[in-house]
Short mmCIF file of the C-alpha atoms (twelve columns), coordinates in Angstrom:
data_MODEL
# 
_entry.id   MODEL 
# 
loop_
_atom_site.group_PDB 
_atom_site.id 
_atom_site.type_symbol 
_atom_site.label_atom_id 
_atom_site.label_alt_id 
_atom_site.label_comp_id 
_atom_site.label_asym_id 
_atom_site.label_seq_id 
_atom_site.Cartn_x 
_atom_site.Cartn_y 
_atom_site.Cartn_z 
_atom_site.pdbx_PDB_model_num 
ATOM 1   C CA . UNK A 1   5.950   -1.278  -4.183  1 
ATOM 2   C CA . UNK A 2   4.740   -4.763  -4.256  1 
ATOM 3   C CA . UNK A 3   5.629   -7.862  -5.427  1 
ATOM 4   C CA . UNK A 4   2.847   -10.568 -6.539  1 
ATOM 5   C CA . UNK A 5   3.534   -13.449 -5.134  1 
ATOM 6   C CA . UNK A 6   4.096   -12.463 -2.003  1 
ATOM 7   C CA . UNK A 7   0.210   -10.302 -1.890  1 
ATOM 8   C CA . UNK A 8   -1.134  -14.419 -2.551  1 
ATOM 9   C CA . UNK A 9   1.355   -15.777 0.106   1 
ATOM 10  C CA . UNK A 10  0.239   -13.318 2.741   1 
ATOM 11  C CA . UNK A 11  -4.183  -14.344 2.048   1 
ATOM 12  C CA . UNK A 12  -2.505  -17.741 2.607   1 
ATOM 13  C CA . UNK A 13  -0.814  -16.863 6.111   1 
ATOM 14  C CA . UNK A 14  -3.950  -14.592 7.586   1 
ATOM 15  C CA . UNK A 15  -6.176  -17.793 6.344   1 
ATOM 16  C CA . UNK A 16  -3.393  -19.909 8.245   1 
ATOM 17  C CA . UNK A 17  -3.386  -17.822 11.012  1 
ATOM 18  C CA . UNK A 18  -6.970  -17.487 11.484  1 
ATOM 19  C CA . UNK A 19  -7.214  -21.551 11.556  1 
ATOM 20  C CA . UNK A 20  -4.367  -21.556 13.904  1 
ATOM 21  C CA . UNK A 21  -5.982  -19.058 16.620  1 
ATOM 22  C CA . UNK A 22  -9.209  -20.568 16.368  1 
ATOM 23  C CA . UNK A 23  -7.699  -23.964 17.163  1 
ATOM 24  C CA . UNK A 24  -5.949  -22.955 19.940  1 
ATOM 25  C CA . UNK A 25  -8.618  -21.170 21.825  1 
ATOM 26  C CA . UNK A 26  -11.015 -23.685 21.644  1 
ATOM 27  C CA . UNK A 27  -8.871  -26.686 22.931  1 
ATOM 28  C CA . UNK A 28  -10.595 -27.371 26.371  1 
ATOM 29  C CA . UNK A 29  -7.774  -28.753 28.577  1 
ATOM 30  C CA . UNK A 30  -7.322  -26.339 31.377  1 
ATOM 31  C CA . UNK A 31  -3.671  -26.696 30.791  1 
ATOM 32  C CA . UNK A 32  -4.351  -24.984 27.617  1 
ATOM 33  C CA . UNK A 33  -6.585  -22.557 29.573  1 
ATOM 34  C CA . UNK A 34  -3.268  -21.376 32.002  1 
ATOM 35  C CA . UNK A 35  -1.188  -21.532 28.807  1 
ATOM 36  C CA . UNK A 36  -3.769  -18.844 27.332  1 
ATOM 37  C CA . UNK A 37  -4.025  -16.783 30.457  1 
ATOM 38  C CA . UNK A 38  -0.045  -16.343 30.689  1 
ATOM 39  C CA . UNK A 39  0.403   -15.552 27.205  1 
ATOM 40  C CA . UNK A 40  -2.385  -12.644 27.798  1 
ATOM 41  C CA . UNK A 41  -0.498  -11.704 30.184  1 
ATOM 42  C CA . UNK A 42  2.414   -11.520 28.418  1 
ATOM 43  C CA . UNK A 43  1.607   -9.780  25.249  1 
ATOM 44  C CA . UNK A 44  -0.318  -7.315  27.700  1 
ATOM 45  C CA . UNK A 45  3.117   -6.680  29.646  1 
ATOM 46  C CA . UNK A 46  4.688   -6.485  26.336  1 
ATOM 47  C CA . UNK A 47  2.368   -3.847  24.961  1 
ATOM 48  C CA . UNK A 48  2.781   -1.615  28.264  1 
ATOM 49  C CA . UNK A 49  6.303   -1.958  27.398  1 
ATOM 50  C CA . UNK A 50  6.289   -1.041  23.926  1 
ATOM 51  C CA . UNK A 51  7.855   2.349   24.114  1 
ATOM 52  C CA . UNK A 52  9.122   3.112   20.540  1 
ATOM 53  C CA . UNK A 53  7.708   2.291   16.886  1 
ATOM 54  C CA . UNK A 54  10.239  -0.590  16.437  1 
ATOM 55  C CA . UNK A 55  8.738   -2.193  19.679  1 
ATOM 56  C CA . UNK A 56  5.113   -2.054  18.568  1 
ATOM 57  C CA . UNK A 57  5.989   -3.421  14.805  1 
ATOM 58  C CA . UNK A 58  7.790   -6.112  17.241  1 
ATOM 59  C CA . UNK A 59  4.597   -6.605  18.986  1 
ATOM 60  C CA . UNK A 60  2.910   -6.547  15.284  1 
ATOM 61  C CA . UNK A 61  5.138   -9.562  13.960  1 
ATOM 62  C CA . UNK A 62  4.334   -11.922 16.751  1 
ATOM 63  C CA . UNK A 63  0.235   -11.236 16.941  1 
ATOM 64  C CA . UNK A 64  1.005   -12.107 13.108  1 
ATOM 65  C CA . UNK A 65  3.188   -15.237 13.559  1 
ATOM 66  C CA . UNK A 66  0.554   -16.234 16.407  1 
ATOM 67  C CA . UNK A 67  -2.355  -15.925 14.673  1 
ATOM 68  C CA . UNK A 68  -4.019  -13.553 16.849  1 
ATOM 69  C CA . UNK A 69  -4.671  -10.766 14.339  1 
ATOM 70  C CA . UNK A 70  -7.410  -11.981 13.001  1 
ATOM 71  C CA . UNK A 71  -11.044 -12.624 13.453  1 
ATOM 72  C CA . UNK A 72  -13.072 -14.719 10.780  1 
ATOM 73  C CA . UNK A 73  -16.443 -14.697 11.707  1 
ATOM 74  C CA . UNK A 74  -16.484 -10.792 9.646   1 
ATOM 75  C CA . UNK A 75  -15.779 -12.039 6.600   1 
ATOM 76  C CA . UNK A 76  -19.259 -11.340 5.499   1 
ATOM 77  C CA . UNK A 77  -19.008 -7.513  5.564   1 
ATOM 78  C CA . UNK A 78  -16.187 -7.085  2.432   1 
ATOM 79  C CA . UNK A 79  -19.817 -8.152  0.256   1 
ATOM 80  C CA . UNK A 80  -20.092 -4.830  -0.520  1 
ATOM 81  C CA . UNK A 81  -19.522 -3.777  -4.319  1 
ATOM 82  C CA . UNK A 82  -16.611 -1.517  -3.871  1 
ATOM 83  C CA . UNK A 83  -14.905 -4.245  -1.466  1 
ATOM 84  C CA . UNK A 84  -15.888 -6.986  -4.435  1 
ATOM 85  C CA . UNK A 85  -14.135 -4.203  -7.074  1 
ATOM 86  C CA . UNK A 86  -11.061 -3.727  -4.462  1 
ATOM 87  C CA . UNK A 87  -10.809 -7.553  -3.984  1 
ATOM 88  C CA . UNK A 88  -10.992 -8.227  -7.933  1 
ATOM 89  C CA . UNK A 89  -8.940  -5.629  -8.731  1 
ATOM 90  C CA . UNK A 90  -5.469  -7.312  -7.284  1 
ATOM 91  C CA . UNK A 91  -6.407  -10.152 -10.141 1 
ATOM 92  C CA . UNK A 92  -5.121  -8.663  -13.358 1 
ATOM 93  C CA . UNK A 93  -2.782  -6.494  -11.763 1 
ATOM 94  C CA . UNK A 94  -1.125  -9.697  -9.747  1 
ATOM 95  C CA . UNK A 95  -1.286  -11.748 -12.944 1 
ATOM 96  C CA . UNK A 96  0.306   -8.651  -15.543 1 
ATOM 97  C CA . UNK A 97  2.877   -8.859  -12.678 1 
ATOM 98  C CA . UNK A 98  3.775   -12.195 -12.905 1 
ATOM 99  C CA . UNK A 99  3.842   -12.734 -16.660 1 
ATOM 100 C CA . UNK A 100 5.785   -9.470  -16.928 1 
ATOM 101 C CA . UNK A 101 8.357   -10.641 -14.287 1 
ATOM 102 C CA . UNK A 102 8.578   -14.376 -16.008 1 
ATOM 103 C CA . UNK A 103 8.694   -13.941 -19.610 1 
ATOM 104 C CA . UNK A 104 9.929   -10.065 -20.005 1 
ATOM 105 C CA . UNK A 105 7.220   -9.417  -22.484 1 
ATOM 106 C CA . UNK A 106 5.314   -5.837  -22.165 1 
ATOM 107 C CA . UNK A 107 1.734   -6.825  -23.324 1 
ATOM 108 C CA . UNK A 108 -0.250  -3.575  -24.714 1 
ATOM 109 C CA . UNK A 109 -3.661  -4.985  -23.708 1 
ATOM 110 C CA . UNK A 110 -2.801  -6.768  -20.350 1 
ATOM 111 C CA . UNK A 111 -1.750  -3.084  -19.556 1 
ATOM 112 C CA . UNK A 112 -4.352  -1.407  -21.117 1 
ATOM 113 C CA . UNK A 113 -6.561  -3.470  -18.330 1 
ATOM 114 C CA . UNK A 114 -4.192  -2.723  -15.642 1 
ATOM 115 C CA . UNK A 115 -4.914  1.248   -16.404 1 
ATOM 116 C CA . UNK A 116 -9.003  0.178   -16.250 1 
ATOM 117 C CA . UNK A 117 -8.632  -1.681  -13.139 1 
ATOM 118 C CA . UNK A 118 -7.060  1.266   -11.688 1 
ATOM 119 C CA . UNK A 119 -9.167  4.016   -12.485 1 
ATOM 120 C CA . UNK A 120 -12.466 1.404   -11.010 1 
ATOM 121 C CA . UNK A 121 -10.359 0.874   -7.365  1 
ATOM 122 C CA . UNK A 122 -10.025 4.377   -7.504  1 
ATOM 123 C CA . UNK A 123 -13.536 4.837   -8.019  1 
ATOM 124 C CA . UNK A 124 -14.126 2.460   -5.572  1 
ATOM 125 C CA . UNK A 125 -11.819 4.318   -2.755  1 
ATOM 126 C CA . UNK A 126 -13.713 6.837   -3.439  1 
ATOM 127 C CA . UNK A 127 -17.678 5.321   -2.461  1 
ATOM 128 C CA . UNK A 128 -15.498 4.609   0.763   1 
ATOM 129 C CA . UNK A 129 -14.577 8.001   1.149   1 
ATOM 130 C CA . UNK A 130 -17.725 9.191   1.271   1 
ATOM 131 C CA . UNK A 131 -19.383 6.508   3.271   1 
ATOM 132 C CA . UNK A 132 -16.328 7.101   6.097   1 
ATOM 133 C CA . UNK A 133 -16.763 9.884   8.653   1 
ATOM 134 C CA . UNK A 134 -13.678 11.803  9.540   1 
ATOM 135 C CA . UNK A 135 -11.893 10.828  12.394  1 
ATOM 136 C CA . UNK A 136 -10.448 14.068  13.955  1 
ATOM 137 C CA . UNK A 137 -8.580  12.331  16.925  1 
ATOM 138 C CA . UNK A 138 -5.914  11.722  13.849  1 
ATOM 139 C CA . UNK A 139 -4.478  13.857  10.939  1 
ATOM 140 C CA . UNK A 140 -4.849  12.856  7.510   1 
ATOM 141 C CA . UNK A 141 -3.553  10.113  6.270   1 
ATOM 142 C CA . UNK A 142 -3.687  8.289   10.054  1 
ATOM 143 C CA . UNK A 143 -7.555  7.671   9.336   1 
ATOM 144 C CA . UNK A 144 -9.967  5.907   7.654   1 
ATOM 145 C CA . UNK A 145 -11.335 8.290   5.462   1 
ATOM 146 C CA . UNK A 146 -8.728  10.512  4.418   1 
ATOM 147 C CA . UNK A 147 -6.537  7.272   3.618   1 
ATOM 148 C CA . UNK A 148 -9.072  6.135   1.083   1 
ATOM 149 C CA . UNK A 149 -9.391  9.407   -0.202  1 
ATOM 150 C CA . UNK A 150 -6.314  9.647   -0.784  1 
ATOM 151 C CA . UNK A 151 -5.519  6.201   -2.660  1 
ATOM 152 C CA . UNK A 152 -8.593  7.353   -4.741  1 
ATOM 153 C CA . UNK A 153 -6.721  10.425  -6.064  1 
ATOM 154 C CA . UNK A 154 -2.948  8.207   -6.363  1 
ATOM 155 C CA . UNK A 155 -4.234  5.487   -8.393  1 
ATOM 156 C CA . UNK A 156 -5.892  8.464   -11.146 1 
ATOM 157 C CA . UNK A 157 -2.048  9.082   -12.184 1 
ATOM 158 C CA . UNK A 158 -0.403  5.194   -11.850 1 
ATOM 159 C CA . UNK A 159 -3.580  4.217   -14.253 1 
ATOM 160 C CA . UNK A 160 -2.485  6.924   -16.610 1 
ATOM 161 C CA . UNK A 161 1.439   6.112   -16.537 1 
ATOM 162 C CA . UNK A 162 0.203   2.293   -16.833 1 
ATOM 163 C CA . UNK A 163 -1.505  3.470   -20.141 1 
ATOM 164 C CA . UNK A 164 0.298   6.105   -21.067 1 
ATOM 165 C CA . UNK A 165 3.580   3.647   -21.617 1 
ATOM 166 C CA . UNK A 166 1.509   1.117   -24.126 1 
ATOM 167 C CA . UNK A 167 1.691   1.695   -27.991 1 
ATOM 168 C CA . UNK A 168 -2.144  2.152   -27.756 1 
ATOM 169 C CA . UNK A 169 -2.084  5.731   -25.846 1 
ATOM 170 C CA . UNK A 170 -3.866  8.210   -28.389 1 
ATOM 171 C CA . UNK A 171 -1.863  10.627  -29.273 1 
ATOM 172 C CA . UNK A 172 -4.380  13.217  -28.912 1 
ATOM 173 C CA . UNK A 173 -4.111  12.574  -25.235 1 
ATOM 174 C CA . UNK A 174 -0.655  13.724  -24.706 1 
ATOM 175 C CA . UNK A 175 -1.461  17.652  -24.262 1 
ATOM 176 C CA . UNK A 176 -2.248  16.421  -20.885 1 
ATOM 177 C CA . UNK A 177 0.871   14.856  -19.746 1 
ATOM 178 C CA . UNK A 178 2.152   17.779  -17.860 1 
ATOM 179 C CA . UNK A 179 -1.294  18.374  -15.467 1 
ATOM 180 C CA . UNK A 180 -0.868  14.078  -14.759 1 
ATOM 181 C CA . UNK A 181 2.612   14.797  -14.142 1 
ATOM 182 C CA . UNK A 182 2.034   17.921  -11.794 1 
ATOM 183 C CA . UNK A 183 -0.676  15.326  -10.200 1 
ATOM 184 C CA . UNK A 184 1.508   12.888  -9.850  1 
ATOM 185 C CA . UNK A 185 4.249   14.837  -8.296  1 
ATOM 186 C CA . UNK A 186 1.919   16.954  -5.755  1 
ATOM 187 C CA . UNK A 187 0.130   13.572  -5.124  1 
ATOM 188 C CA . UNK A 188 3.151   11.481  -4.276  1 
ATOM 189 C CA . UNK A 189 5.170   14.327  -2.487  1 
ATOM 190 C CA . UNK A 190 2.509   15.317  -0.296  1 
ATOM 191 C CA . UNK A 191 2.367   11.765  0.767   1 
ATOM 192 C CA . UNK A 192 5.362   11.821  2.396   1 
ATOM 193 C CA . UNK A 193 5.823   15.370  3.008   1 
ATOM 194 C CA . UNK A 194 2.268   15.112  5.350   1 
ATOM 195 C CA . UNK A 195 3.123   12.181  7.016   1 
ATOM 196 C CA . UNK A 196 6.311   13.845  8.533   1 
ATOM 197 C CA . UNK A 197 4.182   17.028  9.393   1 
ATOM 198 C CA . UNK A 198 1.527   14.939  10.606  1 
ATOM 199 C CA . UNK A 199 3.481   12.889  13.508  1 
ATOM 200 C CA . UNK A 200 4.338   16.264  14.832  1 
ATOM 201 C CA . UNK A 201 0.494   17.395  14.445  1 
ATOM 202 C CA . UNK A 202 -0.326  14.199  16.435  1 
ATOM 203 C CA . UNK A 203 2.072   15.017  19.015  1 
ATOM 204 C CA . UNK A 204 1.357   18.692  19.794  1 
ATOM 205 C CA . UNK A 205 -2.524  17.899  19.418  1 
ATOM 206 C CA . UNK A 206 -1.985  15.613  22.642  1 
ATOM 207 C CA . UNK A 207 0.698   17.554  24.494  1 
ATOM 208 C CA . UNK A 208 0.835   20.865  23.679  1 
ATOM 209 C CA . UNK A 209 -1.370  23.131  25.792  1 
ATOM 210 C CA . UNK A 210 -1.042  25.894  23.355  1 
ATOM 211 C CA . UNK A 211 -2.418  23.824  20.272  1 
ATOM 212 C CA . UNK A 212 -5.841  25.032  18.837  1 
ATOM 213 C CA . UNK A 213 -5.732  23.070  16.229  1 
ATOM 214 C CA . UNK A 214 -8.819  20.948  14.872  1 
ATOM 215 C CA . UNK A 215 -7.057  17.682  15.870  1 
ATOM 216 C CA . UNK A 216 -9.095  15.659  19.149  1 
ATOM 217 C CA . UNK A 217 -6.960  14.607  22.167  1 
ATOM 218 C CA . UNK A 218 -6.391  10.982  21.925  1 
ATOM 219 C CA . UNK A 219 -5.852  7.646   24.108  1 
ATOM 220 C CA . UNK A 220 -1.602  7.044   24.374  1 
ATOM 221 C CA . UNK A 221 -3.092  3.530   21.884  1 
ATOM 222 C CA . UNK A 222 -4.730  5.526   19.548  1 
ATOM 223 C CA . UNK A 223 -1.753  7.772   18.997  1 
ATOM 224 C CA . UNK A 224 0.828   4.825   18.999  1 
ATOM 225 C CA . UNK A 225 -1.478  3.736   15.981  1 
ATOM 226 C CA . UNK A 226 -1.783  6.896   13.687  1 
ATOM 227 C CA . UNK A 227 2.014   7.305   14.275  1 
ATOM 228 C CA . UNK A 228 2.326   3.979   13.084  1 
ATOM 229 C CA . UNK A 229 -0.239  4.610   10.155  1 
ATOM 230 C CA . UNK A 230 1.998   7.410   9.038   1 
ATOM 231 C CA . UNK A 231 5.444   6.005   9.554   1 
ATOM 232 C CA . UNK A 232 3.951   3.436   6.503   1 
ATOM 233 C CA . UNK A 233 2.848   6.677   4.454   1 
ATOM 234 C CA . UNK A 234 6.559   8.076   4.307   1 
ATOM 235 C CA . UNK A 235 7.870   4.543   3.438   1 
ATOM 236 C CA . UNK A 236 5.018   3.705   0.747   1 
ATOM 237 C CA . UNK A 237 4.849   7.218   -0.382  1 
ATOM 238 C CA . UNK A 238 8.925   7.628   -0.704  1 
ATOM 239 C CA . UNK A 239 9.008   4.540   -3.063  1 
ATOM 240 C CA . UNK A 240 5.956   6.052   -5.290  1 
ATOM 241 C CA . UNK A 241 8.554   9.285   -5.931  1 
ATOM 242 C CA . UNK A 242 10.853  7.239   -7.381  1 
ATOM 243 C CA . UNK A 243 8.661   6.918   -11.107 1 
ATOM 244 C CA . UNK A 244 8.991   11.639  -10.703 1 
ATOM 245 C CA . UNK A 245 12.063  11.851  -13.110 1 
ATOM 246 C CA . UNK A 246 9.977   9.126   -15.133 1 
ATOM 247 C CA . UNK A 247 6.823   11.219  -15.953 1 
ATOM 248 C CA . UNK A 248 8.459   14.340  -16.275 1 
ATOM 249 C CA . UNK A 249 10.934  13.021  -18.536 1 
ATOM 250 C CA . UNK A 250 8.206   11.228  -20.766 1 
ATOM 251 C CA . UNK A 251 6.229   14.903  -20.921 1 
ATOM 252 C CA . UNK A 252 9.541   16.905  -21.623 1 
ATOM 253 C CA . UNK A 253 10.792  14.533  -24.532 1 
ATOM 254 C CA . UNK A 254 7.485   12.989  -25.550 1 
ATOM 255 C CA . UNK A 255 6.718   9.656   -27.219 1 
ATOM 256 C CA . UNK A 256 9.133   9.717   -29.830 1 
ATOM 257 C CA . UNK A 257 12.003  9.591   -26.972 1 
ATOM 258 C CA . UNK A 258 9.780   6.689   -25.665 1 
ATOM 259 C CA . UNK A 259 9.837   4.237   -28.782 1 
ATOM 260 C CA . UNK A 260 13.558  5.058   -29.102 1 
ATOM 261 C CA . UNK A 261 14.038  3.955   -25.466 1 
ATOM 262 C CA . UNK A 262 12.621  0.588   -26.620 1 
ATOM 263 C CA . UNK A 263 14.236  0.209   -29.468 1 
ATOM 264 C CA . UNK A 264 17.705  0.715   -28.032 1 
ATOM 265 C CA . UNK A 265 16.512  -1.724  -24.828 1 
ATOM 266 C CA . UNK A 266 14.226  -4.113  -25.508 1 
ATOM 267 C CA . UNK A 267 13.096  -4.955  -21.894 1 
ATOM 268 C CA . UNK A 268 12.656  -1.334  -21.101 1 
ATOM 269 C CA . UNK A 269 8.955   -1.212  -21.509 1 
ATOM 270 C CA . UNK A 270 8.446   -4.213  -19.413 1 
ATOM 271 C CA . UNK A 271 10.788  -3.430  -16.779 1 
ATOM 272 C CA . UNK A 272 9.249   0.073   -16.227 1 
ATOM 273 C CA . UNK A 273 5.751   -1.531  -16.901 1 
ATOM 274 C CA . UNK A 274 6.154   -3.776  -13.943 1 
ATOM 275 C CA . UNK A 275 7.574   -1.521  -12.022 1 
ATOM 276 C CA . UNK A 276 4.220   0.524   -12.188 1 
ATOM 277 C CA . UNK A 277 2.262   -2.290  -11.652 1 
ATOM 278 C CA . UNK A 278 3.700   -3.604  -8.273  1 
ATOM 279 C CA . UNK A 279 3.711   0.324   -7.350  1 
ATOM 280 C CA . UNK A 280 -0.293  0.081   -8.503  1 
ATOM 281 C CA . UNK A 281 -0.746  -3.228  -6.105  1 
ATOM 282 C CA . UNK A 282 0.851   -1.986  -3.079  1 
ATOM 283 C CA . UNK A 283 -1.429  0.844   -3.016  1 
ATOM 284 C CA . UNK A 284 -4.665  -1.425  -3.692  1 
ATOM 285 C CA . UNK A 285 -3.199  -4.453  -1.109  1 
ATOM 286 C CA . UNK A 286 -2.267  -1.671  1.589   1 
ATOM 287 C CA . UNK A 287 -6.191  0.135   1.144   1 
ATOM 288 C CA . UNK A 288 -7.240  -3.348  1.202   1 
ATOM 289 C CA . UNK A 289 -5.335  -3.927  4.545   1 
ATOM 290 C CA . UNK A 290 -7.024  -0.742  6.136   1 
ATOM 291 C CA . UNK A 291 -10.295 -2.380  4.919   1 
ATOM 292 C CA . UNK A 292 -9.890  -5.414  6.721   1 
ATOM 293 C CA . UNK A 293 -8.639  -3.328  10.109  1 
ATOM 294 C CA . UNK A 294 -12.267 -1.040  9.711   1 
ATOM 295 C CA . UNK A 295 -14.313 -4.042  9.121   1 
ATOM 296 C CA . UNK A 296 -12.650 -6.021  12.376  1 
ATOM 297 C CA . UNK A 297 -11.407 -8.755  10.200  1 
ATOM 298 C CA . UNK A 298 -8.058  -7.468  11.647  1 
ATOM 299 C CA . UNK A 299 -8.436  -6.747  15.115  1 
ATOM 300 C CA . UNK A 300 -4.665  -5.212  15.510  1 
ATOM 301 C CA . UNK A 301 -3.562  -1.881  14.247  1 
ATOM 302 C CA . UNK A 302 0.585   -3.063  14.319  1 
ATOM 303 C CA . UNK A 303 -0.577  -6.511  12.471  1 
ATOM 304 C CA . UNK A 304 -2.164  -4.025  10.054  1 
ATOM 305 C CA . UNK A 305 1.311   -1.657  9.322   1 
ATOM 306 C CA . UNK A 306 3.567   -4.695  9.953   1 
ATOM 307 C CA . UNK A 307 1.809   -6.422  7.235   1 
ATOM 308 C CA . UNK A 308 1.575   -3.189  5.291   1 
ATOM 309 C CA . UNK A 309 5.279   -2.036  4.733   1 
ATOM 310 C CA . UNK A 310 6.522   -6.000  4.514   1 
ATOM 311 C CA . UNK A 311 4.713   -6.432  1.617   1 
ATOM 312 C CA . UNK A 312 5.259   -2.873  -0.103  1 
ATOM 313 C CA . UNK A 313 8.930   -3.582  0.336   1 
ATOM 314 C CA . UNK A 314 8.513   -7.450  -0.690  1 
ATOM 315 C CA . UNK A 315 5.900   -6.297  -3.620  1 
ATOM 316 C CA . UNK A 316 8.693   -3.955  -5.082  1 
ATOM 317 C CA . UNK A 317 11.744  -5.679  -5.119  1 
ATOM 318 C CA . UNK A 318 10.916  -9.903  -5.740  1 
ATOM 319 C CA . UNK A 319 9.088   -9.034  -9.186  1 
ATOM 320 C CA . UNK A 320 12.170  -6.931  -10.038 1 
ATOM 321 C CA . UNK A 321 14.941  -9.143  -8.765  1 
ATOM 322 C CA . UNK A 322 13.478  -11.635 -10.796 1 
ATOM 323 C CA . UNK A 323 12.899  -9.448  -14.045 1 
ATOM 324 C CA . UNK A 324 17.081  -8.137  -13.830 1 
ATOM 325 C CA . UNK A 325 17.598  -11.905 -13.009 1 
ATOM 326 C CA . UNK A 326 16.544  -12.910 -16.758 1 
ATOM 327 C CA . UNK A 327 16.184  -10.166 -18.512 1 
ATOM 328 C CA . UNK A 328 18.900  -7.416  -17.342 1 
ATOM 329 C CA . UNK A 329 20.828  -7.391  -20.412 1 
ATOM 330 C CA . UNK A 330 18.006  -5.473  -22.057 1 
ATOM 331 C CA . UNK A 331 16.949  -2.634  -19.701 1 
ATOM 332 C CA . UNK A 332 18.467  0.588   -18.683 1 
ATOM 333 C CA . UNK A 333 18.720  1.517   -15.201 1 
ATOM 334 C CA . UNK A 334 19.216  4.849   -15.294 1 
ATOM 335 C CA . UNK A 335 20.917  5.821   -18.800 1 
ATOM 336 C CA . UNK A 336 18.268  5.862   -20.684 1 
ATOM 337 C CA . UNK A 337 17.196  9.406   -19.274 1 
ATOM 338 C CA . UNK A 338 19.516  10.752  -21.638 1 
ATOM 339 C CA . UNK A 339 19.437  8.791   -24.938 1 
# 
């Protein structure tokens, strides 16, 4: 889902940003002052006007580009210890991605820690799951709590494929490959599968007179947002189904079908390996995202999913392109399913 360089360019451009925006609003000339005053009232025309999705991830992109996203002076509220674990966390996983993507090597130990560092963000998702109240103006996966919840259950499986793929797996463990595979299957389906139900939840909660639902009449802004919260579910969620036919293949056929796979392609374990990992970041980056939006460091819901999907898609594909760049010659797309 995520590529690693890209998670380390993006800090850069919100610290960038930040600077910028903070510069700007406190030059004193009142020629800066009019400037200010007509571009509020421009980005508050263009909000009014923002009538679709695309428009408001529009909208999104420029608060980005202009630094107006942001707001510093919160920095001091991520000093909690599951915001230290979810910040430390992208460390190992970042750096596994990078030497992966570089020098093609599958290290058992570098993803041994990958699988740890996992299982303690999930862990830590979770201590924000139950310090979040619901938010019933939204359905699941459109609020706080229910999105941490959530990423605390998804990473439980990605740890387990992350560890499950090293040589160091006991293999006194495997009996439970096929409840991890039925959790990672119900996990990653019903990510995308609620999204699409929950847009039209969101929309019959607000305009239906006959709904009697448990979901709260919302502002037209509020709804805009959890729409836009769950159009990045299907899209994060949809990518996460693509590893399916790889954990129900490993169950069916076992580790002996593994270890052949590598022998026949010797990049295979990296390539998949990776693959996992940048899957593994752009859940943590994304939760980490939503942290920064609940904490006010972010002050924009469409900076939040504009920044969101960008770097899922980046996150996936640069570590990749550059892995099949150098090392193609030893992996197998698709094939190896059946060897």
């Amino acid at each position: 889902r995520r590529a690693p360089g890209c998670t380390l360019l993006l800090l850069a451009s919100c610290l960038l940003d930040v600077t910028i925006g903070f510069l700007s609003y406190n030059v004193p000339p009142s020629r800066t002052i009019r400037r200010q005053q007509q571009t509020h009232l421009k980005d508050k025309i263009e909000v009014d006007d923002a009538k679709t999705e695309m428009d408001r991830l529009q909208i999104g992109w420029q608060e980005l580009v202009n630094g107006k996203a942001f707001d510093a002076s919160q920095v001091s509220r991520l000093a909690t210890p599951e915001d230290i674990i979810g910040i430390l966390g992208h460390v190992p996983l970042i750096a596994e991605s990078i030497r992966t993507a570089f020098t093609g090597q599958f290290s058992t130990s570098g993803y041994a820690l990958c699988a740890g560092t996992a299982v303690a963000t999930s862990l830590a998702h979770l201590k924000m799951t139950l310090d979040t109240p619901r938010d019933f103006r939204a359905p699941r996966l459109a609020e706080y709590r229910s999105v941490y919840e959530f990423s605390a259950l998804y990473l439980v499986p990605f740890a387990w494929l992350l560890w499950r793929i090293t040589g160091a797996f006991p293999r006194e463990l495997e009996a439970a490959d096929p409840v991890m595979s039925a959790l990672f299957t119900a996990i990653t389906v019903y990510g995308v599968a609620y999204a699409f139900y929950g847009k039209g939840l969101l929309d019959a909660a607000n305009n239906d007179p006959s709904y009697r639902g448990t979901i709260r009449p919302s502002s037209k802004e509020y709804q805009a947002q959890a729409q836009l919260y769950l159009t990045g579910n299907v899209a994060i969620n949809g990518l996460a189904c693509l590893f399916i036919p790889f954990a129900w293949t490993l169950t069916v056929r076992g580790t002996e079908w593994w270890e052949r796979v590598q022998s026949l392609h010797p990049n295979q374990a990296a390539f998949l390996g990776l693959s996992l990992l940048v899957a593994t970041i752009g859940d943590v980056s994304g939760n980490f995202l939503l942290r920064l939006k609940e904490l006010g460091l972010v002050k924009s819901e469409r900076s939040i999913v504009v920044m969101g999907i960008l770097s899922n898609i980046w996150l996936l594909l640069l570590p990749e392109i550059v892995f099949n760049g150098i090392y193609s010659s030893g992996v197998s797309e698709i094939g190896f399913y059946w060897e």
